[in-house]
Structure formats: structure tokens, C-alpha cells
Coordinates of C-alpha atoms and ligand atoms in Angstrom, one line a residue:
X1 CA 0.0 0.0 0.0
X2 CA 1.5 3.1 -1.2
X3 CA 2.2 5.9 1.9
X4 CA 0.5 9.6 0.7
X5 CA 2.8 12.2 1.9
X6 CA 0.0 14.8 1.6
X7 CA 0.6 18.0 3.4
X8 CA -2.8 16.9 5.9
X9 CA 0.0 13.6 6.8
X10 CA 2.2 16.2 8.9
X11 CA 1.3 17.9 12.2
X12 CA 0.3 21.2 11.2
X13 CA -0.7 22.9 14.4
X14 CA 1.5 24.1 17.0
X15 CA 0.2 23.0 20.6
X16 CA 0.8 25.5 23.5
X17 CA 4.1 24.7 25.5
X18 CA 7.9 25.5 25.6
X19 CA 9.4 27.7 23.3
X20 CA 11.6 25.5 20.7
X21 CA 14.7 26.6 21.8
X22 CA 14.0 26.0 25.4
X23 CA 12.7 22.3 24.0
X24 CA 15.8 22.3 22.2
X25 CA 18.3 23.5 25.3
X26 CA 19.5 26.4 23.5
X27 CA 22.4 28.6 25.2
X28 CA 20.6 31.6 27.1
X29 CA 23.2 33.9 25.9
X30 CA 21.3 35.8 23.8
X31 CA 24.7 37.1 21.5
X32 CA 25.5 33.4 21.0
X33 CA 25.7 33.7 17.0
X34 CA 23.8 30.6 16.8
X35 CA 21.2 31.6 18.8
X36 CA 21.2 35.0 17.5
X37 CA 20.0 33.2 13.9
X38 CA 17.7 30.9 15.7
X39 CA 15.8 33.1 17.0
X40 CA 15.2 35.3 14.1
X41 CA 15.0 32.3 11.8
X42 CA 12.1 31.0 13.9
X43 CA 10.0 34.4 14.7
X44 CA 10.0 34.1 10.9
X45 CA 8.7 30.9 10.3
X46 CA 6.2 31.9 13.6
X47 CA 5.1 34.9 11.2
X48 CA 4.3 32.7 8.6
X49 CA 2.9 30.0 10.3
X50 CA 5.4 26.8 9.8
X51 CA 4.1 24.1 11.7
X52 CA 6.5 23.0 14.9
X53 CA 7.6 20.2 13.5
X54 CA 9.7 22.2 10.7
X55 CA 10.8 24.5 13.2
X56 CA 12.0 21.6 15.5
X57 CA 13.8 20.3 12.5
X58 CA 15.4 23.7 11.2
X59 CA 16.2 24.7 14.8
X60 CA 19.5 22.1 15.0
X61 CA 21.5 20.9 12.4
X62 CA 20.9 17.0 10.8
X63 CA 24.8 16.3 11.7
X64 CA 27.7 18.1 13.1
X65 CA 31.1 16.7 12.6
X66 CA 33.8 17.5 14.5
X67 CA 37.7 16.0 13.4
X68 CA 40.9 16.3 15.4
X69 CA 44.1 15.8 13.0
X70 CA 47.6 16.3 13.2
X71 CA 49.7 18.1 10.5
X72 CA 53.9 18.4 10.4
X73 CA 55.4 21.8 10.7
X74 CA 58.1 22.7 8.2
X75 CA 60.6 22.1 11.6
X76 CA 59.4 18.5 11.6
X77 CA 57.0 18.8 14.8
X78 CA 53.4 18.2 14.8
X79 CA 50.4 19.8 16.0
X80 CA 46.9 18.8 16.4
X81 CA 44.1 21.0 14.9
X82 CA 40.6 21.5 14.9
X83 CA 37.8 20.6 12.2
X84 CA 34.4 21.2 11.7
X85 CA 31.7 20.4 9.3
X86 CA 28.0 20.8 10.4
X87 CA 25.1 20.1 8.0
X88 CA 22.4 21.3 8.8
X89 CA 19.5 20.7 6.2
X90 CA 19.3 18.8 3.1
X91 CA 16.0 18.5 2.2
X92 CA 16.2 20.4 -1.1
X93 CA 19.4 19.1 -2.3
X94 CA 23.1 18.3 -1.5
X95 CA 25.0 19.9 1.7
X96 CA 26.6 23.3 0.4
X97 CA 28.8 25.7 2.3
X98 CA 32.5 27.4 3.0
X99 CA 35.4 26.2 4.7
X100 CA 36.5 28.9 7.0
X101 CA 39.9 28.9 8.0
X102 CA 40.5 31.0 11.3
X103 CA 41.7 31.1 14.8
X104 CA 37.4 31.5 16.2
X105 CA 36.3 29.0 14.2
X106 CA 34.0 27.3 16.6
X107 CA 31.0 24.7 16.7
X108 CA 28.0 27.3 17.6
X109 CA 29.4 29.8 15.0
X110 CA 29.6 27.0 12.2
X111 CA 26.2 26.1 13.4
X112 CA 24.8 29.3 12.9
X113 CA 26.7 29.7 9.3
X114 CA 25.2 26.6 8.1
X115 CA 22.0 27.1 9.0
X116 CA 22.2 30.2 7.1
X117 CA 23.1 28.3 4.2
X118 CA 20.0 26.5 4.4
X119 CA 18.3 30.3 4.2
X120 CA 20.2 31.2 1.2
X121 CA 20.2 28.7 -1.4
X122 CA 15.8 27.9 -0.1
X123 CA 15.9 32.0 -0.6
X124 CA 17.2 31.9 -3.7
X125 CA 15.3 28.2 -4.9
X126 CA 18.8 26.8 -5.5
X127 CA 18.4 22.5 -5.6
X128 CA 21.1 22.4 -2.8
X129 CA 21.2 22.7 1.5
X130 CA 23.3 24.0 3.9
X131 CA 26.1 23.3 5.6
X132 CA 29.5 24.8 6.4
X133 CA 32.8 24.3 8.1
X134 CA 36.1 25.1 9.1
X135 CA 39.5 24.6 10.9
X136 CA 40.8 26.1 14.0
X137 CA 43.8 28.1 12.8
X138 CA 45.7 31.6 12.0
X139 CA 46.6 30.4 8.6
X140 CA 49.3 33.9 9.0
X141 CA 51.3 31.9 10.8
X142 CA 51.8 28.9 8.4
X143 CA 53.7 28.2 5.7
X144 CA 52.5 27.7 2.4
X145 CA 53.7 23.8 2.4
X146 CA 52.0 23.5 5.8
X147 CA 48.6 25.3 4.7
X148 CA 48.9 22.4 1.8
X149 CA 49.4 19.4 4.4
X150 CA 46.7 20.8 6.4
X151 CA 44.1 21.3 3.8
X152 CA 44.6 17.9 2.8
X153 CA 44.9 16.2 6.0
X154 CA 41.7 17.9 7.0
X155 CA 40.2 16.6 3.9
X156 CA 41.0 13.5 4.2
X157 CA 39.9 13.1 7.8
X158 CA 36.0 14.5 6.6
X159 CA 36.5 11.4 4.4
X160 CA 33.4 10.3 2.3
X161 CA 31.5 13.1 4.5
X162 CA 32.0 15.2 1.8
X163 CA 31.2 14.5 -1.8
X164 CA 29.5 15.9 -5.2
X165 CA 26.7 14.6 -4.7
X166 CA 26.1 14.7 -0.7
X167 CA 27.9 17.7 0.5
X168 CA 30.0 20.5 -1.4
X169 CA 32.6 22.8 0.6
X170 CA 33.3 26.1 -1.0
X171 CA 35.5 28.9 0.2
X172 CA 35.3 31.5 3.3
X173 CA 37.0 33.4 5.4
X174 CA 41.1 32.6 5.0
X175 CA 40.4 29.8 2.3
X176 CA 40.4 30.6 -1.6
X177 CA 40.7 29.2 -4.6
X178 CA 44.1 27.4 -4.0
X179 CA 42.6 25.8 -1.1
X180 CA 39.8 24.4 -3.0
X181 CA 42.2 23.2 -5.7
X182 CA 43.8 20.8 -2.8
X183 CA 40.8 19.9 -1.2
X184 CA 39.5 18.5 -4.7
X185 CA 42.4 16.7 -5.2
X186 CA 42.7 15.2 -2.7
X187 CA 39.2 14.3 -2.3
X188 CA 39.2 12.7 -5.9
X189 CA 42.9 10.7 -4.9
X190 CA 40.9 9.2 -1.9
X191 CA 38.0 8.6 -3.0
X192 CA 36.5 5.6 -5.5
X193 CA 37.4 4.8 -9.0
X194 CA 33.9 6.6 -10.0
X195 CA 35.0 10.2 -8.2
X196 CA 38.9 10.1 -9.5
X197 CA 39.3 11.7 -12.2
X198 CA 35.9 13.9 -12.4
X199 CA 35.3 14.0 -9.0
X200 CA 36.0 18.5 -8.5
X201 CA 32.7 18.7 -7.9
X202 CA 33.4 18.0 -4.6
X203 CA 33.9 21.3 -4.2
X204 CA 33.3 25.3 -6.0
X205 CA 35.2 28.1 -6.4
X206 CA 38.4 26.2 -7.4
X207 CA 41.0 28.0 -9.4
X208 CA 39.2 28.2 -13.3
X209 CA 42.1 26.2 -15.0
X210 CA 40.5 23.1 -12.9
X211 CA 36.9 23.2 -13.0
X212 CA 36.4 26.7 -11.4
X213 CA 33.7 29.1 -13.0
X214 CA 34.1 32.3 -14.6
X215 CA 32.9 34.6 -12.5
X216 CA 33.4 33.0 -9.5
X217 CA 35.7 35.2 -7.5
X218 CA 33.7 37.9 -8.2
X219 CA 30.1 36.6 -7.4
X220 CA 29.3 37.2 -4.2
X221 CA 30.6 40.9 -4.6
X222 CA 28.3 41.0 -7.9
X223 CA 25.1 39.3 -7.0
X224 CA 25.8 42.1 -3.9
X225 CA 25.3 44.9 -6.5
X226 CA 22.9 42.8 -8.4
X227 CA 20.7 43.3 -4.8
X228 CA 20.9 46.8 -4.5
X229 CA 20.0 47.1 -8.5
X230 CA 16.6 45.8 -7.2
X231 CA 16.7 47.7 -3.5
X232 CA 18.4 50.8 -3.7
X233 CA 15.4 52.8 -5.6
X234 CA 13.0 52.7 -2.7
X235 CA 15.6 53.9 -0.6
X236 CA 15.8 57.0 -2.8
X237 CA 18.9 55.7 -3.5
X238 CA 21.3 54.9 -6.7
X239 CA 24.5 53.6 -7.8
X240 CA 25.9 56.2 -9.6
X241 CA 26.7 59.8 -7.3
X242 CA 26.5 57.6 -4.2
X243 CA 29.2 57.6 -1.3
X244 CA 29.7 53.8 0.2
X245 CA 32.4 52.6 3.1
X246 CA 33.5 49.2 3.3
X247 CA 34.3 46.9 6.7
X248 CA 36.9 43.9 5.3
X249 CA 38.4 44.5 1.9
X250 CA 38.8 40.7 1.2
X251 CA 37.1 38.9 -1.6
X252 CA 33.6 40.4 -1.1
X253 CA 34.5 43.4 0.0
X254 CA 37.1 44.5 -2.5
X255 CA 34.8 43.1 -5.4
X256 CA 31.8 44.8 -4.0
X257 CA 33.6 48.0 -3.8
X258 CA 35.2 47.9 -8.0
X259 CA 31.8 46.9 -9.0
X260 CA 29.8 49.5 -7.6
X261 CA 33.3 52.3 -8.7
X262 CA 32.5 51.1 -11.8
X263 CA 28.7 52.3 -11.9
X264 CA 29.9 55.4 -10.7
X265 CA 29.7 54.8 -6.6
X266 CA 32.3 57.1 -4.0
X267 CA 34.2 54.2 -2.0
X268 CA 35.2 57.1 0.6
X269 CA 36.3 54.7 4.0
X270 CA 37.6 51.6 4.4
X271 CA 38.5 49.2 7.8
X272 CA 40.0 46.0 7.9
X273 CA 41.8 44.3 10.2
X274 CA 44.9 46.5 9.7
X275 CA 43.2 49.4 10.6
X276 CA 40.9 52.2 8.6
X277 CA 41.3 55.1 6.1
X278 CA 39.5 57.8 4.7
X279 CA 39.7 60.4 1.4
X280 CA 36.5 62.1 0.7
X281 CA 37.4 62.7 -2.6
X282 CA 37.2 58.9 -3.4
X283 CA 39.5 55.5 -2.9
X284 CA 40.3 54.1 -5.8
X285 CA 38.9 50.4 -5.1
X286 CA 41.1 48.8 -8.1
X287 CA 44.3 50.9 -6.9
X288 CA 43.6 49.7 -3.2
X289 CA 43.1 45.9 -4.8
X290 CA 46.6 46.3 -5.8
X291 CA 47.7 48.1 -2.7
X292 CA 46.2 45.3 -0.3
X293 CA 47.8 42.6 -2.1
X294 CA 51.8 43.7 -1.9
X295 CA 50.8 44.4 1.7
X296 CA 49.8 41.3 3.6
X297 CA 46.1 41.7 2.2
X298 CA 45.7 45.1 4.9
X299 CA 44.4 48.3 3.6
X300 CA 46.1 50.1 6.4
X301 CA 49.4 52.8 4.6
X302 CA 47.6 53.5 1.7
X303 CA 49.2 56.8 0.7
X304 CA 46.3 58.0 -1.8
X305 CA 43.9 58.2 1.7
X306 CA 44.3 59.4 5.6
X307 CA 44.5 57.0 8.4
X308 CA 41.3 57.1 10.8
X309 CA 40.8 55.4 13.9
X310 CA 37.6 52.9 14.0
X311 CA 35.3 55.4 15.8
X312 CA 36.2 57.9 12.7
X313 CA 35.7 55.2 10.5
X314 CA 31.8 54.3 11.1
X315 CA 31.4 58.4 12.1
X316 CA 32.0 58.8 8.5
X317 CA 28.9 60.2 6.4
X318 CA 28.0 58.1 3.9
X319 CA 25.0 57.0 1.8
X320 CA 25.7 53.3 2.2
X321 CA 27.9 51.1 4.4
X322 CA 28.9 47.4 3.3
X323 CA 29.9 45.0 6.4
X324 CA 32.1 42.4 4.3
X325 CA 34.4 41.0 7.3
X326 CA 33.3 39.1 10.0
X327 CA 30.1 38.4 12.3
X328 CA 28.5 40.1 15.0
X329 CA 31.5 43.6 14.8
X330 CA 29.0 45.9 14.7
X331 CA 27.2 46.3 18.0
X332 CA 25.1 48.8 20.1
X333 CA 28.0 51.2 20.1
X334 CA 29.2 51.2 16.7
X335 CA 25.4 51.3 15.1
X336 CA 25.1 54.2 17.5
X337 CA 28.4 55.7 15.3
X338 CA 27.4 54.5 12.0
X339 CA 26.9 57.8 10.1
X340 CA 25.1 56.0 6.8
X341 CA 21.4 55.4 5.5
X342 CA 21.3 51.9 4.6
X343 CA 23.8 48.8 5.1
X344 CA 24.0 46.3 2.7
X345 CA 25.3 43.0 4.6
X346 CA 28.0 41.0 2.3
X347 CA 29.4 39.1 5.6
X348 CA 26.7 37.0 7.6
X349 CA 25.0 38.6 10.6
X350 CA 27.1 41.4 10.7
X351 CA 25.5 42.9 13.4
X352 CA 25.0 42.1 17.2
X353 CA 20.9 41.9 18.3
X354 CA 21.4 44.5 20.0
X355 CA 23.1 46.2 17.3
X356 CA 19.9 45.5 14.8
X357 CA 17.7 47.0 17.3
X358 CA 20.1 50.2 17.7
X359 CA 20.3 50.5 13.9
X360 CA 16.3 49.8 13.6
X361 CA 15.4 52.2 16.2
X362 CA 18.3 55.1 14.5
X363 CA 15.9 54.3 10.8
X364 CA 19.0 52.7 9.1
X365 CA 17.4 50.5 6.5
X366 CA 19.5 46.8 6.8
X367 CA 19.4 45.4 3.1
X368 CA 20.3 41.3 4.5
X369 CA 22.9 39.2 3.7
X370 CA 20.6 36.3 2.8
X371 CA 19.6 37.8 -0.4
X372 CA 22.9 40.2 -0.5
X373 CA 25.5 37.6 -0.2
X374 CA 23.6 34.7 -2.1
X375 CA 25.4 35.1 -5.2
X376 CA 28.6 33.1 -4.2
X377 CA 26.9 30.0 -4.0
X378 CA 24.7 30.8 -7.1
X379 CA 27.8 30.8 -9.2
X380 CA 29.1 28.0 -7.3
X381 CA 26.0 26.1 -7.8
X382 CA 26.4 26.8 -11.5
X383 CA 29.9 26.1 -11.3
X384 CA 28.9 22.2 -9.7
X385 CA 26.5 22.3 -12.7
X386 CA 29.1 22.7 -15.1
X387 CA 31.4 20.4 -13.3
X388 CA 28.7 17.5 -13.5
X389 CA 27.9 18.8 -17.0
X390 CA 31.1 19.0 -18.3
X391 CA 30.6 22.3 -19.6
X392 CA 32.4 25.5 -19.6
X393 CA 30.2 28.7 -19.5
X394 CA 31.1 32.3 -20.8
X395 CA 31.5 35.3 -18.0
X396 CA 27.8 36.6 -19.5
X397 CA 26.1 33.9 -19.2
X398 CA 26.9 33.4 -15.7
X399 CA 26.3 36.8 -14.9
X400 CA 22.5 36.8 -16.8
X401 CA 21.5 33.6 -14.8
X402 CA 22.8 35.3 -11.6
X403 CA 21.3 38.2 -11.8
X404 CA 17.9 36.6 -12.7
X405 CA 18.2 34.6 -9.9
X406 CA 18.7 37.6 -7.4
X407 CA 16.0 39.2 -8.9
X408 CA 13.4 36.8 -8.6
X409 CA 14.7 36.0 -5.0
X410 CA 14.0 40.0 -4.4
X411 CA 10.8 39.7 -5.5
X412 CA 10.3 37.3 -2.9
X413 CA 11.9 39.4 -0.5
X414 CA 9.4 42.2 -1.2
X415 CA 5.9 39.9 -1.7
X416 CA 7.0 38.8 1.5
X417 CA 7.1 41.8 3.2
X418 CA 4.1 43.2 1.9
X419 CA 2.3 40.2 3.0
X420 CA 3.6 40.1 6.4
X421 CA 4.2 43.8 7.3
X422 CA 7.8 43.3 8.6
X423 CA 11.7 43.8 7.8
X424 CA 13.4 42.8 5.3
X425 CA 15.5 40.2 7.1
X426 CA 12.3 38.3 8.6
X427 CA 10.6 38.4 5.1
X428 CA 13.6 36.7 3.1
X429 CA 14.0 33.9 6.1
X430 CA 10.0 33.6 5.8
X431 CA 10.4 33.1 2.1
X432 CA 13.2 30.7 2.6
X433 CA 11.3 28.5 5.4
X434 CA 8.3 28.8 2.8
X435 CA 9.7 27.2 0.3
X436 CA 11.1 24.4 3.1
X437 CA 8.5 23.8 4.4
X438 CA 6.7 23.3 0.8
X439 CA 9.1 20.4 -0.2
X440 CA 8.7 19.3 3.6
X441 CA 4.9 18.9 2.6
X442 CA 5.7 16.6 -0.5
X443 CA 8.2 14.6 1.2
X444 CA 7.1 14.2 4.2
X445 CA 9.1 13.2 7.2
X446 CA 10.9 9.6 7.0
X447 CA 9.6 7.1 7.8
Ligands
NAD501 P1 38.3 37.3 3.2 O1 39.1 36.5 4.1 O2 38.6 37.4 1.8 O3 38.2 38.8 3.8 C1 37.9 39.1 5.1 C2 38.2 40.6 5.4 O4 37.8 40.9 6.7 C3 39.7 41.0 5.3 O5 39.8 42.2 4.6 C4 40.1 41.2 6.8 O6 41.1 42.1 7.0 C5 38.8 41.7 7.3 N1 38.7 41.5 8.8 C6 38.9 40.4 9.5 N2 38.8 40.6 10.8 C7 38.5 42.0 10.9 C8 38.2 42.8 12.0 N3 38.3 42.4 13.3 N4 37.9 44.1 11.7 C9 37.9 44.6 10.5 N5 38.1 43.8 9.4 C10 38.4 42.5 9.6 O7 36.8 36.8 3.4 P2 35.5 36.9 2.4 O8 35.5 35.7 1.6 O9 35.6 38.2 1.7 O10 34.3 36.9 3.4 C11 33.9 38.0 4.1 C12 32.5 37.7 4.7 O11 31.6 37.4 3.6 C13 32.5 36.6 5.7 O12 31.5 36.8 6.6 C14 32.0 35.4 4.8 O13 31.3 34.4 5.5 C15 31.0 36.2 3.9 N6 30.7 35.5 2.7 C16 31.7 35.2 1.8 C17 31.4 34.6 0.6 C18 32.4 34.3 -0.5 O14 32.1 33.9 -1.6 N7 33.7 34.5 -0.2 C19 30.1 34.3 0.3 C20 29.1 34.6 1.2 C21 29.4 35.2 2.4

């Protein structure tokens, strides 16, 4: 007798009793990054009515793997390192999601990542889930031979965990596409005669002459300015003539920066972890590219620009203000500095809660990373596509499909806030746990 997965088979209403994080034993500590996202993943499915048994479900991850591995310094010692990969849904498709390499890489903050992962690609109705990962390590203080052993000993350790068709690392913070390259390889040298020699798809954004896409590097930076195509008019806003400053001139950052220079955007302050500068008169973003790169990847000594300390840095006036480093740095204090109209979030939660709430209450419109930062795994799912395909695509046509793709996922964004009356960060989660919940009700939940 066939089982009918109707949507009438799951339990649809919610009965009265403990919140699902206190069900769950979430961490009270309400700037835990994972329970930062939680929460706000969860008032949205609340608003738009997702049974409990989806939010049970979305509210912890299907499996977190932690790894412990050694790797040999040049000097012939060894040390032990630190590994995670947590996947947390996979409902709509394979696990997908960076490799972070950095000393605060930690199980609640990969948690948190991933689930955000799921957000995205169900945002942005890419066939894939979420998942991401990392290692434990200030990669500044190994050599390039020891980054090497440890990308592939850390590979090797997540084992058949990975794979093209069950779970696809990409990269993040202090992993690019070099790492990729030796996470593929070695993936495809451990793995079964069927994965060995056209098994990259293990992972995206690898360097183009080995299965990377054109258009890769750029994408999350792109589909950033893609979004604000689509946002910046009702904020009386518009590329050209604007001012914008920019927190982490890494990949997204810097490319956020030279694509929005190029439509005629003011990059006019700029903080990294080297410190922060200012010229009014405009940075060149492609000069400080340059600049950044013969020094260490820091922005700091630029001669063209004055040195400002952080305080001066988010004082500065600007139209728009891109957050492209890391998690949680802007908090009450600095939203009470922040001296702009609208943020555009190319890092993930950029902001403390109690940062949002400062930034809400000031009228500083937040423009959110799950629809602003969705492009880098839209062009890495293309670039998995063409990997499986065996096809190579031009720079346009990966830039059509990703900016159709942002655009529709917009148009959710806004429906969704029409219908529910609410920000825009609650209406693309509500959109995402939607469109979960949707594939939930064909499914069903095994058995
Ligand atoms: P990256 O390593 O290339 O750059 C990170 C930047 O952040 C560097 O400029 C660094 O100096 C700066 N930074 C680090 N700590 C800082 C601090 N305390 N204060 C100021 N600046 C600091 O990383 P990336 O790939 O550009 O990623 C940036 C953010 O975007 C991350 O949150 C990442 O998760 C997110 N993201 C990246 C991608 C991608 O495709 N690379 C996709 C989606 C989201």
C-alpha cells in the first residue's frame, strides 16, 4: 500500500508549550551567534505559520562533525588541529557551504553559518542545502607547504563526509581558490574509481584552470550589487553619485567595492583588520586591490587616503555602508556611530541583536545578507552544474543567470514583506522557510 505524503499527513498545528529553543536547550546567551539566527530564523517561520515540526527540525543541524588531526610543521614537529563540518539541512538538495579557515572558528558559529546556508540557497530556490565548516587556525602563521598538508589532512579526515553529490565545501573566510584546488584533489585521490578523475565537484570556487567558473571570484561581490540594483530605488537611493564605506576589503568586500566604482559609486572609508582610512574625494577600489595585495592583504598605509581610527571610520557620512568581514562587529556602540542610511550585509550577521535594534530604532534601513551575499553560492551552484555537465560557460552567461536569480529571489523578499508587514530580514527567512516547508509537505518526514 503506497504511503501519501500529503501535506494533511504532517502535524500542522502548533500546541501550547515550551518555546523550541527552550525544547531544544539552546544557550541563554542571547549574543550566541547561533542563537542570534535561531531566534530570528524562527520568529519568521512563527510569522508565517510553519508548523512546529519544521521549526524543531530547522532549529538544530541533521549532523555536526567535528575532526581532530595532526599536520607536520616545516621544523618536523606536529600539532593537532581543529575541524568542523556541520550540515544542517538537506531536504532540497546536496549539503553546500564554505570552509572557513581562522583562529574563532568554533561549533555554535559553524552552526549558525550553516543554517544560514539553508536560508540562502531555499531564498534563492537553488536545488542544494546547507552546511559549512572550518579549521581552527591563523593560517598567517603557516607556511604555504604547511597550509597544503593541512588542507589535505583535514580533507582526508572528513572522508566520504564530503562528496558531489552529498555535500560540497566552498570557500570563506582565510580559504580561496588554491585551497579548494587541494581539497578537490585530494578528495578525488581518496576517493572511488567513480569520483577520481571527475570528482572536482566536490567542491566550488576552485582556481578556473580546474573546474572553477568564470565569475566565481567575483560573485558574491556581484550578486551584492545585483541586490541593490533591485533595492536601492525605494531607498531614494542609486548607484551612480552615491558615497559607500566598506568593513573587510577581502574577496567580497574589494569586489563589492570595484563593481559598484565602476557604476559610478564614492568608495570614501575603508576598515579592515589592519586598521581604517578615509579620502572624501574617493579611494580608488582597483588601486587599493593592488595596494592590499603587496601588503599582507591590509588596507592600512595606503598613501592616496588618511588614516582614521575605527570610531572615525563608522562616524563617517556616507549613503551606504557594506559590512564584508566578519560576524557580530557591529554592536550597540558602533550602530550608534554608523553615520550612513542603509547597510548592505555582504558578511553573515554582521551585526549584534542588539546592534539590529540600535540601527532599527536610529531608521537605518538593513538590506540582508541572505539575499545580498547569495550570489557566491549561485555561481558555485552553476559552477557544480558545469562540473557535472562538463561544460564550460562564458563570464555573461553566468552573470545573466545570476542576476535573474537575485532578482526573482528580491521579488520574494518584497511579496513577502508586503504580506507580512515586517523587515526585510524576517521576510527573506520567511520566504526561505516557505519554500522548506513546501518540499517538507511533499516529502514528508521519513519514515
Ligand atoms: P576574506 O578572508 O577574503 O576577507 C575578510 C576581510 O575581513 C579581510 O579584509 C580582513 O582584513 C577583514 N577582517 C577580519 N577581521 C576583521 C576585524 N576584526 N575588523 C575589520 N576587518 C576584519 O573573506 P571573504 O570571503 O571576503 O568573506 C567576508 C565575509 O563574507 C564573511 O563573513 C563570509 O562568511 C561572507 N561570505 C563570503 C562569501 C564568499 O564567496 N567569499 C560568500 C558569502 C558570504
Amino acid at each position: 500500500m503506497p504511503v501519501s505524503y500529503s501535506p494533511l499527513s504532517l502535524p500542522n498545528s502548533r500546541p501550547a508549550g515550551p518555546s523550541v529553543l527552550d525544547e531544544l536547550g539552546f544557550d541563554p546567551d542571547p549574543n550566541n551567534l547561533y542563537r542570534q539566527t535561531a531566534v530570528q530564523v524562527l520568529d519568521a517561520a512563527d510569522r508565517v505559520e510553519a508548523p512546529r515540526y519544521l521549526q524543531l527540525i530547522l532549529a538544530q543541524p541533521k549532523n555536526e562533525l567535528m575532526i581532530h588531526f595532526p599536520v607536520r610543521m616545516d621544523d618536523g614537529s606536529y600539532k593537532l588541529f581543529k575541524g568542523y563540518r556541520v550540515q544542517h539541512n538537506n531536504t532540497l538538495g546536496p549539503y553546500k557551504g564554505g570552509m572557513r579557515f581562522h583562529p574563532h572558528v568554533g561549533l555554535d558559529h559553524v552552526k549558525a553559518l550553516a543554517l544560514l546556508m539553508t536560508m540562502k540557497c531555499a531564498l534563492a530556490h537553488l536545488p542544494l542545502g546547507g552546511a559549512k565548516g572550518g579549521v581552527q587556525v591563523n593560517t598567517r602563521e603557516l607556511s604555504p607547504g604547511e597550509q597544503m598538508r593541512l588542507t589535505r589532512r583535514f580533507t582526508s579526515a572528513l572522508g566520504d563526509n564530503i562528496g558531489p553529490e552529498h555535500d560540497i565545501p566552498a570557500p570563506d573566510v582565510g580559504t580561496n581558490a588554491t585551497v579548494m584546488g587541494w581539497m578537490a584533489d585530494t578528495y578525488m585521490n581518496i576517493t572511488g574509481r567513480a569520483h577520481r578523475s571527475s570528482g572536482n565537484a566536490v567542491v566550488t570556487g576552485k582556481p578556473l584552470d580546474f573546474g572553477g567558473s568564470q565569475g566565481r571570484e567575483k560573485a558574491t561581490g556581484q550578486g551584492l550589487v545585483y541586490a541593490l540594483d533591485e533595492l536601492l530605488p525605494e531607498l531614494g537611493l542609486e548607484a551612480a553619485g552615491m558615497t559607500f564605506s566598506v568593513i573587510g576589503y577581502g574577496n567580497v568586500g574589494s569586489w563589492a567595492a570595484r563593481l559598484l566604482a565602476a557604476r559610478g559609486a564614492k568608495l570614501t572609508a575603508v576598515l579592515d583588520q589592519s586598521g581604517a582610512i578615509r579620502n572624501p574625494n574617493g579611494i580608488d577600489a582597483e588601486a587599493l586591490v593592488g595596494y592590499a595585495n603587496s601588503h599582507n592583504g591590509g588596507v592600512s598605509g595606503y598613501p592616496d587616503a588618511e588614516k582614521i581610527d575605527e570610531e572615525s571610520f563608522y562616524r563617517t557620512e556616507v549613503d551606504l555602508c557594506i559590512p564584508a568581514a566578519l560576524e557580530q562587529m557591529i554592536d550597540k556602540t558602533k550602530a550608534g556611530w554608523l553615520a550612513c542610511k542603509a547597510i548592505a550585509e555582504g558578511a553573515n550577521a554582521p551585526t549584534t541583536p542588539e546592534g539590529d535594534a540600535e540601527l532599527s530604532r536610529r531608521g537605518v534601513a538593513v538590506l540582508p545578507a541572505v539575499l545580498c551575499n547569495c550570489g557566491g553560492v549561485t555561481v558555485s551552484y552553476f559552477e557544480w552544474m558545469q562540473n557535472r555537465q562538463a561544460e564550460t560557460w562564458p563570464v555573461d552567461r553566468v552573470d545573466s543567470q545570476l542576476r535573474r536569480i537575485i532578482g526573482e529571489a528580491s521579488q520574494r523578499v518584497r511579496q513577502m514583506r508586503e504580506k507580512l508587514g515586517c523587515d526585510l530580514r524576517t521576510a527573506a527567512f520567511a520566504a526561505a522557510v516557505e519554500r522548506i516547508e513546501h518540499v517538507y509537505s511533499i516529502r514528508g518526514v521519513f519514515p
